[in-house]
Short mmCIF file of C-alpha atoms in Angstrom, two decimals:
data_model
loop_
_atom_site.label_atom_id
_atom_site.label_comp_id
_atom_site.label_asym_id
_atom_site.label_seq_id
_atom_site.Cartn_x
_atom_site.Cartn_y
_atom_site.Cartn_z
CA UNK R 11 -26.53 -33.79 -9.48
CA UNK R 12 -26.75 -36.79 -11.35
CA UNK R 13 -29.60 -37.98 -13.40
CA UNK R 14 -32.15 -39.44 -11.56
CA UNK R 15 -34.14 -42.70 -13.57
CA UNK R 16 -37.75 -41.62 -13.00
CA UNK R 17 -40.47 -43.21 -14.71
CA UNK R 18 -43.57 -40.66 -13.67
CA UNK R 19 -43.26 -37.61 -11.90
CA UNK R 20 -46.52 -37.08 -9.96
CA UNK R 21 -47.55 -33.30 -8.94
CA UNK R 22 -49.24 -32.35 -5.60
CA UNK R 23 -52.11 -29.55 -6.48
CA UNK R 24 -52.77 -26.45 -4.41
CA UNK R 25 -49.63 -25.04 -3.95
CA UNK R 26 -47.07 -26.76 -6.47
CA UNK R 27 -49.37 -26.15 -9.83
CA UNK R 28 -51.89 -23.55 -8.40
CA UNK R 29 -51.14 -20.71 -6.30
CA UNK R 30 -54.34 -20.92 -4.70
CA UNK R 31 -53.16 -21.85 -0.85
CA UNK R 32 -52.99 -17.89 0.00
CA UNK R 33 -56.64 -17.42 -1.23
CA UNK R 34 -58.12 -20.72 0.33
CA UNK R 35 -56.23 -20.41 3.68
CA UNK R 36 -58.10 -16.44 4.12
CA UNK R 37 -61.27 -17.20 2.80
CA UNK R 38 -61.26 -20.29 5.15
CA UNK R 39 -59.88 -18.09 8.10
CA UNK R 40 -62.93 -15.13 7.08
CA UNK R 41 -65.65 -17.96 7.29
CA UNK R 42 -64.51 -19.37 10.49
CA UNK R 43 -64.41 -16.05 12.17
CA UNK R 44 -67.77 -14.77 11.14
CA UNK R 45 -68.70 -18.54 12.01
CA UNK R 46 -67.51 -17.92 15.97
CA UNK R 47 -64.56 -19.45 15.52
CA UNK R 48 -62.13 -16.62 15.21
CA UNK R 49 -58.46 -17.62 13.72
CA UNK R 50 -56.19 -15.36 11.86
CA UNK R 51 -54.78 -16.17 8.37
CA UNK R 52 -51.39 -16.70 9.44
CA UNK R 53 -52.58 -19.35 12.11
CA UNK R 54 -54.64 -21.15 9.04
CA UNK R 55 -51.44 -21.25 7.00
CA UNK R 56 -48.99 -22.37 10.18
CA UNK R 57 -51.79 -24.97 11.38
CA UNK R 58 -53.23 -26.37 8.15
CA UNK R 59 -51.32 -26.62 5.46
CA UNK R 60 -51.63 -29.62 3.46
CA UNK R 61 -53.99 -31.04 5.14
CA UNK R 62 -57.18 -32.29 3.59
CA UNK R 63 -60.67 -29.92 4.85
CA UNK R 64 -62.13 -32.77 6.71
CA UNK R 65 -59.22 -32.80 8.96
CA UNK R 66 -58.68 -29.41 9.65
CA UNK R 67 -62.53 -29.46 10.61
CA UNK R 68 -62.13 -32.11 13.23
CA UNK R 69 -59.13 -29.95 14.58
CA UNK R 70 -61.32 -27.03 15.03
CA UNK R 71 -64.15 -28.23 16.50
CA UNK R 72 -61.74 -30.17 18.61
CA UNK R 73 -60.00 -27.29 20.00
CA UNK R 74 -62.99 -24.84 20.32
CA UNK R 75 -64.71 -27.47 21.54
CA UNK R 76 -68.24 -26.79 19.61
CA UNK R 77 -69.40 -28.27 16.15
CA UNK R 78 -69.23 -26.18 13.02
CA UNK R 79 -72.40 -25.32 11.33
CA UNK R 80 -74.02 -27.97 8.96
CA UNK R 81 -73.01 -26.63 5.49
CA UNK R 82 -69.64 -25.23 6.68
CA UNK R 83 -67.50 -26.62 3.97
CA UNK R 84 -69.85 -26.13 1.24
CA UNK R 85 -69.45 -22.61 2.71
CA UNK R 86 -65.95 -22.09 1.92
CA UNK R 87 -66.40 -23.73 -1.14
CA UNK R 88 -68.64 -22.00 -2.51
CA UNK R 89 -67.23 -18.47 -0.93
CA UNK R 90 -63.55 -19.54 -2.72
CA UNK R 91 -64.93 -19.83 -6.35
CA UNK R 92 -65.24 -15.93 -6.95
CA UNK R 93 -61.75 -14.76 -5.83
CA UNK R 94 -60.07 -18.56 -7.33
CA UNK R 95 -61.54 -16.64 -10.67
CA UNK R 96 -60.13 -13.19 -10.07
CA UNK R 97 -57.12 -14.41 -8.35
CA UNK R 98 -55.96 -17.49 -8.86
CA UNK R 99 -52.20 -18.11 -10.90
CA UNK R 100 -50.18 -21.22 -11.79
CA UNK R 101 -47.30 -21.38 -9.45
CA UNK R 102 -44.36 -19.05 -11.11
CA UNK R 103 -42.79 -21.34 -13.57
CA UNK R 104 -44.99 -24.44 -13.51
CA UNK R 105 -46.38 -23.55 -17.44
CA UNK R 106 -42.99 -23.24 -18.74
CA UNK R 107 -41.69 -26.36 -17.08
CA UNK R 108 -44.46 -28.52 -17.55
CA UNK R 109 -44.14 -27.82 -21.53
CA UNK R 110 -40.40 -28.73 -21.08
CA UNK R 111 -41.02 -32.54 -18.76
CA UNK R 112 -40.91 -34.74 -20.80
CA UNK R 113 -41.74 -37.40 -18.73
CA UNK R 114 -45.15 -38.91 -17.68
CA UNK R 115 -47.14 -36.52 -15.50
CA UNK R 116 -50.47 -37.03 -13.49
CA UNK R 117 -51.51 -35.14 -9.89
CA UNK R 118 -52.42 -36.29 -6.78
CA UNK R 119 -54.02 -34.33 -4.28
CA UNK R 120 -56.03 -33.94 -1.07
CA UNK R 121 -58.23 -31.91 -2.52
CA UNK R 122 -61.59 -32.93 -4.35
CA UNK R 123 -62.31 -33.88 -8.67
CA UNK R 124 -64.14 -31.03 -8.73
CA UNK R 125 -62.05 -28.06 -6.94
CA UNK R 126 -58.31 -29.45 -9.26
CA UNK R 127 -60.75 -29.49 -12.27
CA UNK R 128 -61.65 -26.13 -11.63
CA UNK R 129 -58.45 -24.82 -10.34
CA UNK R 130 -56.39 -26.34 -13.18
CA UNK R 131 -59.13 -25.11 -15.62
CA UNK R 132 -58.51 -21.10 -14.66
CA UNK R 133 -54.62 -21.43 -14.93
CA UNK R 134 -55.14 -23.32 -17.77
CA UNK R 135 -53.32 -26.38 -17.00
CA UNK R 136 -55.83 -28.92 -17.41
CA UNK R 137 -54.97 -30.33 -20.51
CA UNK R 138 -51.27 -31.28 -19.17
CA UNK R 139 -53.22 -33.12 -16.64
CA UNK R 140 -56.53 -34.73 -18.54
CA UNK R 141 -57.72 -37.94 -17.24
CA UNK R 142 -54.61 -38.47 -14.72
CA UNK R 143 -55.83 -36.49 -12.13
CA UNK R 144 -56.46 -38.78 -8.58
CA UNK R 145 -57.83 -37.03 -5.28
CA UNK R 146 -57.83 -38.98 -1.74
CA UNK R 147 -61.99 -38.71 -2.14
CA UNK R 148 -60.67 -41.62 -4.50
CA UNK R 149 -58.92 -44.02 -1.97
CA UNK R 150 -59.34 -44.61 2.18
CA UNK R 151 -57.38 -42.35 3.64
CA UNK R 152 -56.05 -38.58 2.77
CA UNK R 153 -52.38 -37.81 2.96
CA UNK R 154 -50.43 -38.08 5.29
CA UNK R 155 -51.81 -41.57 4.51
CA UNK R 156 -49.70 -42.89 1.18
CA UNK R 157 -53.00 -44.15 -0.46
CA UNK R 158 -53.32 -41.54 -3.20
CA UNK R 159 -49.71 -41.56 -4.23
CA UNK R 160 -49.77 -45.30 -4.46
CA UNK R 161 -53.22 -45.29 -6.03
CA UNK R 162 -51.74 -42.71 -8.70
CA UNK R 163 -48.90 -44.98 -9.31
CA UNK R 164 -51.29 -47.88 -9.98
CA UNK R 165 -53.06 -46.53 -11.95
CA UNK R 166 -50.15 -44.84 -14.33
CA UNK R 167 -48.53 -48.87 -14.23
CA UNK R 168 -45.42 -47.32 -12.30
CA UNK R 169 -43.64 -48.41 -9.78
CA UNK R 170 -44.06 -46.35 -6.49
CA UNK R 171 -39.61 -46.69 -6.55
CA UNK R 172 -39.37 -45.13 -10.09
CA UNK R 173 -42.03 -42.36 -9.09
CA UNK R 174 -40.86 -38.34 -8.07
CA UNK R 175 -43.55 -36.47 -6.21
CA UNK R 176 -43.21 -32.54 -6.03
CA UNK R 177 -44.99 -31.47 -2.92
CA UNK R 178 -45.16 -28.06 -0.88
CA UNK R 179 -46.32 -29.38 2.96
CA UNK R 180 -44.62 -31.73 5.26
CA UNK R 181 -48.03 -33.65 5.76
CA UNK R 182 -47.89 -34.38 1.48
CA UNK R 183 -44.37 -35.16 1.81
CA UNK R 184 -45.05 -37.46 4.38
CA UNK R 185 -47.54 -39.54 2.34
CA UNK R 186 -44.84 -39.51 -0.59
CA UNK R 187 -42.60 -41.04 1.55
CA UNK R 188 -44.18 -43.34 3.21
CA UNK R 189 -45.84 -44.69 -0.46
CA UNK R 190 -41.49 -45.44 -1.02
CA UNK R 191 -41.60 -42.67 -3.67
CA UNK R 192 -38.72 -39.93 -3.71
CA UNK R 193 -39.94 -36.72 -2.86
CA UNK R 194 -38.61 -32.79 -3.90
CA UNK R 195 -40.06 -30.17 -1.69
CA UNK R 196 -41.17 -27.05 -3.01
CA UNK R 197 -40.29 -24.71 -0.27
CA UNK R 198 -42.13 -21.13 -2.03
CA UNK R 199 -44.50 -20.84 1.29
CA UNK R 200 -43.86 -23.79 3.17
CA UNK R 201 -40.83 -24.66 5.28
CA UNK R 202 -38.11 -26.09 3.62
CA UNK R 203 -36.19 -27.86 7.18
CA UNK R 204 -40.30 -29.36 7.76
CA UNK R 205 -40.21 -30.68 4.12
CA UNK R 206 -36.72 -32.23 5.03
CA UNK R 207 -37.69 -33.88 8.08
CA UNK R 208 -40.74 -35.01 6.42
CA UNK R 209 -38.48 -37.07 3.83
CA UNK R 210 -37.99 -34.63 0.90
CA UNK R 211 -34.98 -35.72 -0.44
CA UNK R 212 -34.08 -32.45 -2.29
CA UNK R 213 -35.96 -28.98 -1.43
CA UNK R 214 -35.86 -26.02 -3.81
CA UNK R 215 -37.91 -22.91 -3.84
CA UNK R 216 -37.68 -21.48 -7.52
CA UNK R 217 -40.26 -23.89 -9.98
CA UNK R 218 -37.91 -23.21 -12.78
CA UNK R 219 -34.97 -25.46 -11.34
CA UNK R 220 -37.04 -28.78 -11.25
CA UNK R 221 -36.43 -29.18 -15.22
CA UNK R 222 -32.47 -29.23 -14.10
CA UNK R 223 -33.21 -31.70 -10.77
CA UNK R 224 -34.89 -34.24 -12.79
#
């Protein structure tokens, strides 16, 4: 592999810095049960991953038909916050890795300020990140929409061209791709053939090998 000339490398969240998609994805699959909308865990993580809340919402009250209750998403918010504290990990590698980039860093992520704040807090990556952290409450539209990589890009005065993204779901690679950035998949959960389709241009599964694909 050749060197690549990359000006920012720009992280996805849940999933690529955080291993918090196994904790989310049952806590959300627990509350929609009890809520009358029974799903297993394994169709959460097949049917939602990467997408942001407010979408997976309209899918489920789309296919069941029925509207969630009011407060359903401050609900799962608020029932995620214990076991994020007990549970929650960086992704294997990522603290090692990130001390070793040398080049300029910042996340973007369908999630809200205050859940990466909090989830980069506990793993205690938030100072690698501090005051380059963009969410797609920020811009328009949520990936798969490109708005929040090209937003991040903006706002770090680089190039989307010169920008990598790391991602973990086909629906963030997608928005990578489509903002004209180049994209590695991080396969550890996800898919690796979906995060090909999607555009990823390399896919790996092992966080320790992105210092040697940069």
């Amino acid at each position: 592999m050749g060197k690549h000339q990359f000006d920012l490398i720009i992280f996805d969240c849940d999933g690529v810095l955080v291993d918090s998609e196994p904790i989310i994805n049952r806590i959300f699959a627990e509350t929609l049960t009890e809520a009358g909308f029974p799903i297993t865990y394994a169709e959460v993580t097949q049917k939602f991953i990467g997408k942001s809340l407010k979408t997976c919402l309209e899918i489920i009250e789309t296919s069941y038909n029925k509207p969630l209750p009011k407060n359903f998403m401050e609900l799962c918010k608020e029932r995620e916050i214990a076991p994020l504290h007990k549970e929650l990990k960086p992704v294997p590698g990522i603290s090692e890795v990130l001390k070793q980039i040398t080049l300029s860093k910042c996340v973007a992520s369908n999630s809200s300020h205050p859940h990466i704040q909090m989830v980069l807090k506990l793993t205690g990556l938030l100072h690698q990140f501090a005051g380059k952290i963009y969410s797609c409450y920020d811009v328009p539209r949520p990936k798969p929409f490109p708005d929040v990589y090209l937003y991040a890009a903006e706002q770090m005065n680089t190039k989307p061209e010169n920008c990598v993204v790391i991602e973990d779901s086909a629906t963030g690679v997608e928005a990578a791709y489509a903002a004209g950035m180049t994209v590695f998949g991080y396969s550890q959960y996800s898919n690796g053939q979906a995060l090909a389709t999607a555009g990823a241009k390399i896919v790996f599964n092992d966080m320790r090998q992105l210092c040697q694909l940069l």
